[in-house]
Amino acid sequence: MAVGPALWLGPLLLFSLWEGSATVSLLRRLGEHIRQLQESSVLGLSLGQEATALPKEGWLEQPLDPFNTSDRRSFLQRYWVNDQHWASRDGPVFLHLGGEGSLGPGSVMRGHPAALAPAWGALVIGLEHRFYGLSVPAGGLDRAQLRFLSSRHALADVVSARLTLSRLLNVSSSSPWVCFGGSYAGSLAAWARLKFPHLIFAAVASSAPVRAVLDFSVYNEVVSRSLTSAAIGGSWECRAAASTAFAEVERRLRAGGAARAALRAELGACASLVRAEDQAELLGALQAVVGGAVQYDGQAGTPLNVRQLCGLLQGGGNGSRPRPYGGLRQAVQVVLHRLGQRCLSFSRAETVAQLRVTEPQMSGVGDRQWLYQTCTEFGFYVTCEDPKCPFSQLPALPSQLELCEQVFGLSTSSIAQAVAQTNSYYGGQSPGATHVLFVNGDADPWHVLSVTQTLGPSVSALLIPGASHCMDMAPERPSDSPSLRLGRQSIFQQLHTWLRLAKESPGRGGV
């Protein structure tokens, strides 16, 4: 078992659930940018403190295949420890699970669960997901290796870490362990309680899409609805302007020639836009610009929120360009500038080529790994094929599913079967777990795949009006809405109820 505390001053990453085209490239990097800014204060605060106050970095030796005891291969999984609030060895342990990206020290220092730890004298641990960040097994990312990347393998790592860290950190056997996670990691937190209730006492699952779905057209339905929400700066006029802007882009693509060339220059497209598949990549990236404004609305570091996007769409034209299209163009420029990207999307061929690279990219956000998980477990392919959708109907579902074939040789039928098996194994939106709090924001497109209504006395759901993706987990800000503040208080109260029950009950570390 390898344990090596160290300071960590590298980049901090956020991730975003999405499929694996140029759309994911933009949206995942948008999420990365937001996390970097939200957690940058961690480094500044830490550098001004004693080294003992810094989170400790450690490494666990985990079996590569936990379901085959004859396979002796292993890998090193990174974790972080913040013990500055830990009051006693029988205090609670808050385990922050990583998802489809790197996990840094901010996972145990800012936002919840770290913000909740002082009230209960809790030990806070962050566990990076296998195959992401620096927890990538030796041997690369070819298909033979990726067989060991799944939510079930990740849950086995949680169990192993729970048992090993209890011993290494001298945690009492009576200490209740509470899992936290956001987005895919939120699903893992709920599933850890579902599958291992004797080890995990409770879970707080933020923006957790526990239902896998092949065609995620409802994503854009929520984006469309959020664009009309006056509470976050939207309006029906804004939604209509978005529709008009996308119609203008498609008109210019169809016109070809000078109109298409001008479109490429004005939108900063990387590809020539001659091929239909490259046009679909561009349209998907444009949807990510709009979807990203909704998904991360109101969060520190987001290049555009809904109010700003609507302002551009409704007032971004000039004498030579239609107003909504001009506003969309300005929105693209804002996002590219904030992300430091030179152009909006790659060609489809370049996207496929990048996803086929099997060498781990230390500075990347795990696009190949996450695509593999969508192809083999979750789907989550965002489409806009409903006639009511205000954006382009491209990229269509078949072109997105084709990526699984092009990159991994996986058929459409196998993907559909994998999605069905995931829902069967975990229970979809009726997981049957106890002591789980599902937290969502109604502006977040992912909340429709989560649990938004209380399912029983010990499965609670909190739907925060106007909140975006994982917003409850972010560090508190003076600009936080009253509903977000109230939501965080509700999380605190639920934890209070559960942890009081743990203190009064025998065997409180589990059920």
XYZ file of C-alpha atoms in Angstrom:
511
model
C 0.000 0.000 0.000
C 1.605 3.252 -1.101
C 0.921 6.429 0.828
C 2.805 9.611 -0.005
C 1.610 12.987 1.302
C 2.600 15.824 -0.997
C 1.676 19.348 -1.915
C -0.299 19.689 -5.125
C -0.174 22.911 -7.112
C -1.197 21.663 -10.538
C -4.284 22.547 -12.594
C -7.712 21.822 -11.137
C -10.277 20.329 -13.434
C -14.031 20.157 -13.668
C -15.848 17.926 -16.082
C -19.206 17.821 -17.696
C -21.318 14.899 -18.721
C -21.806 14.908 -22.479
C -21.158 12.733 -25.466
C -17.824 12.536 -27.252
C -17.936 14.808 -30.302
C -16.636 18.366 -30.694
C -19.564 19.283 -28.472
C -18.019 17.448 -25.543
C -14.671 19.061 -26.260
C -16.175 22.510 -25.782
C -18.527 21.775 -22.901
C -16.042 19.742 -20.871
C -13.443 22.470 -21.256
C -15.997 25.027 -20.232
C -16.547 23.053 -17.047
C -12.793 22.741 -16.530
C -12.419 26.508 -16.828
C -15.152 27.132 -14.248
C -13.620 24.705 -11.742
C -10.188 26.259 -12.189
C -11.508 29.688 -11.291
C -13.690 28.426 -8.440
C -10.806 26.559 -6.841
C -7.927 28.918 -7.653
C -8.391 30.558 -4.264
C -7.465 27.217 -2.692
C -3.892 27.610 -3.855
C -3.698 31.223 -2.730
C -5.062 30.410 0.706
C -2.829 27.373 1.088
C 0.345 29.194 0.128
C -0.316 31.660 2.930
C -0.787 28.960 5.551
C 1.431 26.482 7.310
C 2.122 23.290 5.378
C 0.222 21.306 7.990
C -2.996 23.052 6.900
C -2.623 21.892 3.332
C -4.553 18.797 2.240
C -2.445 15.677 2.156
C -2.062 13.729 -1.067
C -1.921 9.958 -0.841
C -1.944 6.934 -3.107
C -3.745 3.630 -2.677
C -2.653 0.446 -4.417
C -5.878 -0.889 -5.905
C -6.503 -4.100 -7.864
C -6.963 -3.438 -11.571
C -9.635 -6.141 -11.678
C -11.307 -6.308 -8.260
C -13.664 -9.030 -9.518
C -10.892 -11.513 -10.365
C -8.717 -12.468 -7.402
C -6.302 -14.387 -9.637
C -5.401 -11.167 -11.490
C -2.558 -9.661 -9.482
C -2.239 -6.430 -11.475
C -2.766 -3.162 -9.618
C -2.693 0.603 -10.076
C -2.210 3.631 -7.850
C -5.303 5.667 -7.042
C -4.880 9.206 -5.761
C -6.718 10.599 -2.785
C -6.717 13.787 -0.720
C -7.175 14.215 3.044
C -8.287 17.303 4.964
C -8.103 16.556 8.698
C -8.063 20.106 10.051
C -11.680 19.810 11.275
C -11.457 16.204 12.458
C -12.386 16.335 16.131
C -12.041 12.679 17.153
C -11.352 9.306 15.586
C -15.001 8.300 15.928
C -16.234 11.419 14.144
C -17.910 11.139 10.729
C -15.979 10.773 7.484
C -17.112 12.755 4.441
C -15.920 10.957 1.297
C -15.964 13.168 -1.805
C -15.987 10.920 -4.879
C -14.323 11.985 -8.090
C -15.965 11.523 -11.469
C -14.904 11.780 -15.088
C -11.991 14.149 -14.577
C -9.045 14.997 -12.384
C -9.647 15.562 -8.671
C -7.603 18.195 -6.876
C -7.184 19.506 -3.327
C -10.202 21.759 -3.726
C -12.374 18.667 -3.398
C -11.566 18.587 0.316
C -11.129 22.314 0.969
C -13.927 24.331 -0.662
C -17.646 23.862 -1.143
C -19.376 20.904 0.373
C -18.487 18.521 1.879
C -15.599 20.634 3.208
C -17.904 23.486 4.231
C -20.057 21.053 6.204
C -17.170 19.367 8.009
C -16.579 21.872 10.869
C -20.113 21.464 12.249
C -19.552 17.759 12.895
C -15.792 17.586 13.315
C -15.620 15.461 10.170
C -12.641 14.042 8.344
C -12.830 14.909 4.626
C -11.375 12.607 1.964
C -11.411 13.047 -1.804
C -11.001 9.928 -3.991
C -10.035 10.300 -7.648
C -11.842 8.017 -10.109
C -9.826 5.243 -11.730
C -8.567 6.051 -15.262
C -8.910 9.825 -14.738
C -6.474 12.508 -13.619
C -3.327 10.827 -12.315
C -5.094 7.595 -11.330
C -4.538 5.965 -14.727
C -3.271 2.361 -14.671
C -0.037 1.572 -16.479
C -0.589 0.223 -19.954
C -2.489 3.068 -21.575
C -6.082 3.446 -22.669
C -6.588 0.745 -25.261
C -9.758 -1.351 -25.188
C -8.069 -4.181 -23.311
C -7.346 -1.754 -20.493
C -10.628 0.132 -20.641
C -12.475 -3.111 -19.805
C -11.600 -2.192 -16.230
C -13.251 1.232 -16.433
C -16.872 1.254 -15.274
C -19.062 2.514 -12.465
C -18.966 -0.975 -10.922
C -15.164 -0.933 -10.844
C -15.298 2.561 -9.340
C -17.640 1.364 -6.586
C -15.279 -1.496 -5.826
C -12.553 1.123 -5.405
C -14.794 3.004 -2.965
C -15.204 -0.121 -0.868
C -11.473 -0.843 -0.884
C -10.621 2.765 -0.045
C -13.219 2.819 2.730
C -11.687 -0.228 4.399
C -8.029 0.640 3.809
C -8.223 4.321 4.764
C -10.098 3.456 7.953
C -7.025 1.522 8.999
C -4.386 3.916 7.650
C -5.988 7.007 9.167
C -7.049 5.301 12.415
C -10.773 5.917 11.884
C -13.038 4.260 14.435
C -15.160 1.340 13.262
C -18.178 3.227 14.601
C -17.573 6.315 12.445
C -20.334 6.929 9.896
C -19.094 7.401 6.320
C -21.091 9.782 4.120
C -20.453 9.875 0.366
C -20.689 13.118 -1.602
C -20.494 13.616 -5.346
C -21.699 15.798 -8.178
C -22.900 14.840 -11.668
C -21.739 11.288 -12.539
C -19.917 11.187 -9.202
C -23.231 12.045 -7.561
C -24.678 8.896 -9.077
C -21.705 6.965 -7.709
C -22.371 8.382 -4.231
C -25.997 7.208 -4.337
C -25.017 3.827 -5.768
C -22.329 3.344 -3.098
C -25.026 3.635 -0.427
C -27.368 1.439 -2.479
C -24.913 -1.412 -2.992
C -22.879 -1.195 0.243
C -25.167 0.099 3.020
C -23.090 -1.724 5.641
C -20.091 0.455 4.747
C -21.624 3.747 3.585
C -24.039 5.284 6.088
C -25.532 8.001 3.859
C -25.008 9.908 0.614
C -25.582 13.390 -0.780
C -25.959 13.103 -4.560
C -25.842 16.441 -6.384
C -27.092 16.708 -9.991
C -26.849 12.928 -10.228
C -28.191 11.435 -13.498
C -29.057 8.009 -12.103
C -31.128 7.055 -15.150
C -29.104 6.135 -18.210
C -30.665 7.053 -21.531
C -29.578 6.550 -25.127
C -31.331 9.554 -26.706
C -31.120 12.452 -24.285
C -33.369 14.847 -26.204
C -34.854 16.121 -22.948
C -31.589 17.977 -22.318
C -32.425 20.537 -24.963
C -36.023 20.708 -23.786
C -34.746 21.970 -20.440
C -32.283 24.327 -22.140
C -35.144 25.715 -24.216
C -37.354 26.134 -21.154
C -34.582 27.758 -19.145
C -34.041 30.329 -21.900
C -37.603 31.523 -21.222
C -37.181 31.737 -17.429
C -37.378 35.333 -16.250
C -35.920 34.261 -12.893
C -32.493 33.702 -14.481
C -32.706 36.391 -17.155
C -34.488 34.522 -19.939
C -37.635 35.320 -21.903
C -39.750 33.968 -24.735
C -38.069 36.558 -26.953
C -34.680 35.116 -26.018
C -35.748 31.607 -26.966
C -37.122 32.880 -30.272
C -33.862 34.733 -30.924
C -31.868 31.549 -30.320
C -34.052 29.693 -32.795
C -33.617 32.466 -35.367
C -29.838 32.459 -34.917
C -29.558 28.716 -35.517
C -31.852 28.953 -38.539
C -29.537 31.596 -39.992
C -26.481 29.404 -39.445
C -28.163 26.509 -41.239
C -29.280 28.793 -44.070
C -25.700 29.900 -44.660
C -24.433 26.332 -44.519
C -26.948 25.320 -47.184
C -26.117 28.340 -49.344
C -22.489 27.288 -49.619
C -19.867 29.369 -51.402
C -19.217 32.816 -50.005
C -21.971 32.547 -47.391
C -20.453 29.398 -45.918
C -16.932 30.835 -46.050
C -18.103 33.965 -44.238
C -19.847 31.814 -41.656
C -16.655 29.900 -40.991
C -14.681 33.097 -40.528
C -17.280 34.814 -38.368
C -17.850 31.852 -36.038
C -14.205 30.904 -35.855
C -14.763 27.359 -37.083
C -11.641 25.185 -37.328
C -12.880 23.009 -40.190
C -13.752 24.035 -43.739
C -17.456 23.181 -43.320
C -17.595 21.513 -46.742
C -18.371 18.087 -45.350
C -21.801 17.464 -43.839
C -20.210 15.756 -40.832
C -18.116 18.864 -40.116
C -21.193 21.050 -40.389
C -22.875 18.851 -37.790
C -19.823 19.219 -35.520
C -20.103 23.006 -35.788
C -23.808 22.973 -35.003
C -23.169 20.719 -32.022
C -20.520 23.111 -30.735
C -22.932 26.035 -31.089
C -25.491 24.084 -29.063
C -22.805 23.602 -26.423
C -22.294 27.376 -26.220
C -26.003 27.851 -25.496
C -26.344 24.715 -23.372
C -23.266 25.667 -21.360
C -24.748 29.056 -20.501
C -27.774 27.242 -19.072
C -25.963 24.323 -17.449
C -23.523 26.580 -15.580
C -25.750 29.632 -15.188
C -24.860 31.850 -12.256
C -21.640 30.058 -11.340
C -18.378 31.860 -10.712
C -16.147 31.644 -13.763
C -18.786 30.900 -16.388
C -18.052 32.925 -19.543
C -21.761 33.534 -20.202
C -24.843 33.184 -18.070
C -28.379 33.076 -19.422
C -28.988 36.789 -18.864
C -25.832 37.727 -20.754
C -26.513 35.257 -23.556
C -30.036 36.561 -24.007
C -28.733 40.112 -24.038
C -26.414 39.225 -26.900
C -28.999 37.267 -28.880
C -31.535 40.064 -28.608
C -29.161 42.967 -29.134
C -26.068 41.675 -30.861
C -26.650 42.656 -34.476
C -25.587 45.524 -36.687
C -26.568 46.845 -40.063
C -25.046 43.956 -42.034
C -25.935 40.975 -39.853
C -29.256 39.758 -38.457
C -29.405 40.572 -34.755
C -29.780 37.043 -33.264
C -27.043 35.618 -35.488
C -24.736 38.504 -34.625
C -25.424 37.862 -30.950
C -24.630 34.154 -31.299
C -21.388 35.095 -33.030
C -20.487 37.389 -30.136
C -21.352 34.647 -27.649
C -18.965 32.275 -29.435
C -16.201 34.876 -29.320
C -16.704 35.406 -25.583
C -16.535 31.681 -24.844
C -13.514 31.031 -27.055
C -11.666 33.964 -25.537
C -12.374 32.854 -21.973
C -11.344 29.274 -22.720
C -8.260 30.294 -24.641
C -9.318 28.277 -27.689
C -8.299 29.353 -31.156
C -11.394 28.049 -32.944
C -14.811 26.610 -32.269
C -14.694 22.980 -33.332
C -12.467 20.381 -34.916
C -13.338 18.408 -37.996
C -15.088 15.110 -37.418
C -12.025 13.255 -38.675
C -9.790 15.105 -36.212
C -12.245 14.433 -33.385
C -12.125 10.698 -34.146
C -8.338 10.772 -34.441
C -7.975 12.434 -31.045
C -10.376 9.997 -29.392
C -8.381 7.062 -30.775
C -5.208 8.141 -28.974
C -4.503 5.527 -26.297
C -1.705 7.334 -24.461
C -2.944 9.054 -21.283
C -3.065 12.829 -21.641
C -1.947 14.269 -18.314
C -3.320 17.713 -19.158
C -6.562 16.430 -20.645
C -9.963 15.819 -19.118
C -10.427 12.207 -20.118
C -12.522 12.528 -23.286
C -11.623 9.037 -24.536
C -12.372 7.458 -21.166
C -15.713 9.199 -20.799
C -16.751 8.342 -24.336
C -16.027 4.701 -23.480
C -18.277 4.912 -20.432
C -21.106 6.466 -22.436
C -20.724 3.724 -25.046
C -20.676 0.902 -22.490
C -22.936 2.152 -19.676
C -24.810 5.404 -19.964
C -25.555 6.772 -23.441
C -26.407 10.420 -22.584
C -26.321 11.436 -26.266
C -27.897 14.876 -26.518
C -30.132 15.375 -29.554
C -32.443 18.068 -30.890
C -34.606 16.090 -33.291
C -37.962 17.158 -31.841
C -39.593 19.749 -34.145
C -40.120 21.973 -31.085
C -36.393 22.108 -30.371
C -35.162 25.661 -31.054
C -31.713 24.611 -32.215
C -30.429 22.584 -35.129
C -31.506 18.940 -35.492
C -27.845 18.149 -36.115
C -25.847 16.337 -34.920
C -28.401 13.515 -35.015
C -28.277 10.444 -32.794
C -26.874 8.060 -35.458
C -23.799 10.245 -36.011
C -23.153 10.324 -32.265
C -23.560 6.571 -31.893
C -21.211 6.125 -34.815
C -18.399 7.466 -32.657
C -18.593 4.330 -30.530
C -18.103 2.252 -33.672
C -15.349 4.465 -35.092
C -13.349 4.709 -31.865
C -14.064 1.414 -30.070
C -15.754 -0.856 -32.615
C -18.968 -0.978 -30.564
C -22.313 -1.413 -32.305
C -25.451 0.617 -31.697
C -27.279 -2.455 -30.428
C -24.576 -3.077 -27.825
C -24.875 0.522 -26.578
C -28.647 0.266 -26.226
C -28.246 -3.022 -24.369
C -25.632 -1.498 -22.049
C -27.953 1.404 -21.173
C -30.765 -1.026 -20.330
C -28.436 -3.121 -18.172
C -27.262 -0.055 -16.251
C -30.825 0.914 -15.376
C -31.646 -2.655 -14.420
C -28.613 -2.951 -12.151
C -28.998 0.375 -10.331
C -32.753 0.898 -10.561
C -32.792 4.073 -12.649
C -34.789 6.851 -10.998
C -36.135 4.428 -8.375
C -32.839 3.146 -6.979
C -34.265 1.804 -3.724
C -31.468 3.165 -1.553
C -32.027 4.649 1.897
C -30.304 7.615 3.549
C -29.728 9.330 0.203
C -30.404 13.014 -0.450
C -30.719 13.908 -4.134
C -30.030 17.601 -4.782
C -30.843 19.234 -8.115
C -31.442 22.625 -9.677
C -34.461 23.031 -11.928
C -32.444 25.076 -14.455
C -29.950 22.224 -14.883
C -30.700 20.085 -17.956
C -29.448 16.986 -16.108
C -32.038 17.127 -13.318
C -34.564 15.256 -15.472
C -32.415 12.106 -15.165
C -32.084 12.402 -11.401
C -34.487 11.906 -8.490
C -36.460 15.101 -7.938
C -39.281 13.851 -5.702
C -38.916 12.264 -2.276
C -39.376 8.506 -2.621
C -39.863 7.653 1.035
C -38.963 8.612 4.594
C -35.253 7.988 4.032
C -34.842 8.949 0.350
C -35.126 12.704 0.134
C -35.093 14.984 -2.891
C -34.349 18.685 -3.017
C -35.080 20.680 -6.170
C -33.614 24.184 -5.935
C -35.400 26.809 -8.079
C -33.138 28.552 -10.557
C -30.046 26.532 -9.635
C -27.709 25.118 -12.265
C -25.520 22.004 -12.454
C -23.937 21.057 -9.083
C -24.419 24.637 -7.911
C -25.030 23.541 -4.324
C -21.501 22.095 -4.183
C -19.783 25.335 -5.192
C -18.211 27.649 -2.607
C -20.677 30.112 -1.129
C -20.826 33.608 -2.625
C -22.578 36.816 -1.566
C -24.518 36.723 -4.841
C -26.072 33.320 -4.100
C -29.840 33.358 -4.461
C -32.127 32.945 -1.437
C -33.314 29.609 -2.850
C -29.732 28.347 -3.084
C -29.005 29.445 0.470
C -32.160 27.715 1.652
C -31.171 24.599 -0.283
C -27.807 24.443 1.449
C -29.565 24.814 4.805
C -31.790 21.871 3.879
C -28.728 19.758 3.108
C -27.300 20.697 6.503
C -30.535 19.779 8.273
C -30.779 16.420 6.524
C -27.220 15.567 7.483
C -27.956 16.664 11.037
C -30.886 14.260 11.199
C -28.916 11.342 9.802
C -25.773 11.888 11.863
C -27.815 12.252 15.033
C -29.421 8.910 14.159
C -25.970 7.423 13.625
C -24.872 8.612 17.046
C -27.912 7.096 18.719
C -27.827 3.789 16.845
C -25.476 0.862 17.322
C -23.300 -0.078 14.365
C -23.632 3.441 13.081
C -20.868 3.128 10.520
C -23.217 1.214 8.235
C -26.963 0.663 8.290
